Amino acid sequence: MEELLKQIENYKAEINDFAAANAEELENFRIKFLGTKGIVKNVMGEMRNVPNESKKEFGQILNAFKIAAEEKYESLKEANSSLTTHHSPLTDLSLPGDPITAGTRHPLSIVRNQMVSIFKRLGFAVAEGPEIEDDWHNFTALNLPENHPARDMQDTFYLHQNPDYLLRTHTSSVQARIMEKQKPPIRIICPGRVYRNETISARAHCFFHQAEGLYVDENVSFADLKQTLYFFVQEMFGKDAKIRFRPSYFPFTEPSAEMDISCTVCGGKGCSLCKHTGWVEILGCGMVHPKMLDNFGIDSNKYTGFAFGMGVERICQLKYRVNDLRLYSQNDIRFLRQFTGAV
Ligand SMILES: [Zn+2]
C-alpha cells in the first residue's frame, strides 16, 4: 500500500515533466498511461487489494491520478494539433471542396407551381385554407344537400360528429371561406391536399392534391371560363393542345361541364392512354350556382362567376406519364431523382 502510493507519486512527477516533441511521442505517452494495458488501468486494478476501510481515501487518490494523466494528454494534444495545422505542408488549400448534392423538387410541387404561375399571370391570387374542415364549409355552403353521395361515410374521413369535423374532401372549402369574408371581384386559385376514404391502388389514393379556381365579378360569362381554361391548357401542354367541353353535373355549378384535352401521347389519333378516343379528361368546371353566391351574401342578380377544379396528380400524369398514384407518396428515391433539373 505504501509502496503503491509512492509509485503513484513517481508517475505523477513523470507526467508533470513530460513534454512531447512530436505526435509520435505523444502517442507513446497515451499508450503508456492511458492505453488499455496502460499504467492508469493497472493502478486502478490495485483497488481490489486495498482494505475496505481505506477504499474511499485510496479511490480519491487514484481518481486524481487518472484525471492528471488525461488532462496532460488533452492539453498536449491540443498544443500539438495547433502546431500541425499552422505549419504542416500537408494541408492543400487549393483542393476543390466536397461536392454538395442538390435535391430535386417533388413532381407534384413542380406541377402545382406551374399551375399557380399560369393562373397568377391572369390575375388569380393564391388562397389557402385548413385541411380539417367543418360540415358547413366542406358541404352545406357548397350546395351539397344532406343526402349527397359525397357525404357518405365511405368517402369522407370524419374526425368528429355533431358537430361534424372532417378532413376536407376538396379544396372548394377554401372558396367558401374566401367568399365568406371577401366581396367581389374575387379571383383566386386554391391549391392543396384533400382526403377521401378510398382503397389505395394505382388509380386511387386516400389523399391527393387539387387546384381549384374561382372568379366572381360582374358580367363573368361562360366565354370567360372557356378562354381562361384554354389559355391554361396551352401554357401547360403546348400550343397544339385542343380542348372540348362535355355537359356534366356538380352541385355547386350550373351549368356544369367536364373538360377534355387532346391526348398528350397520340395528339388525337388514339392510343391506350386516351382509350382510343383521342381525348383525356382533365377537369370539372361551370358557372357558380346562384344559390352558392346567396349563401355568402353575394347578390346573385348582380354578380356571376365561374369555378373549376382539377387534380394535380392528373396533370402530372399527363405531363410526365406517371401511371401509378402510389409513386407520389412512396418516397422512392429512384422515382424522385427522375425529376432532377425540372423546375
Ligand atoms: Zn391518345
Coordinates of N, CA and C and ligand atoms in Angstrom, one line a residue, residues 263 265-266 270-271 274, ligand 1:
C263 N -55.3 14.2 -76.6 CA -54.4 13.3 -75.9 C -53.0 13.8 -76.0
V265 N -50.3 12.0 -75.6 CA -49.5 11.0 -76.2 C -49.6 10.9 -77.7
C266 N -50.9 10.7 -78.1 CA -51.1 10.4 -79.6 C -51.5 11.7 -80.3
G270 N -55.5 8.4 -81.2 CA -56.0 7.3 -80.5 C -54.9 6.4 -80.0
C271 N -54.9 6.1 -78.6 CA -53.9 5.3 -78.0 C -54.4 4.7 -76.8
C274 N -55.7 7.4 -74.0 CA -57.0 8.0 -74.2 C -58.1 7.0 -74.6
Ligands
ZN1 ZN -54.0 9.0 -77.1

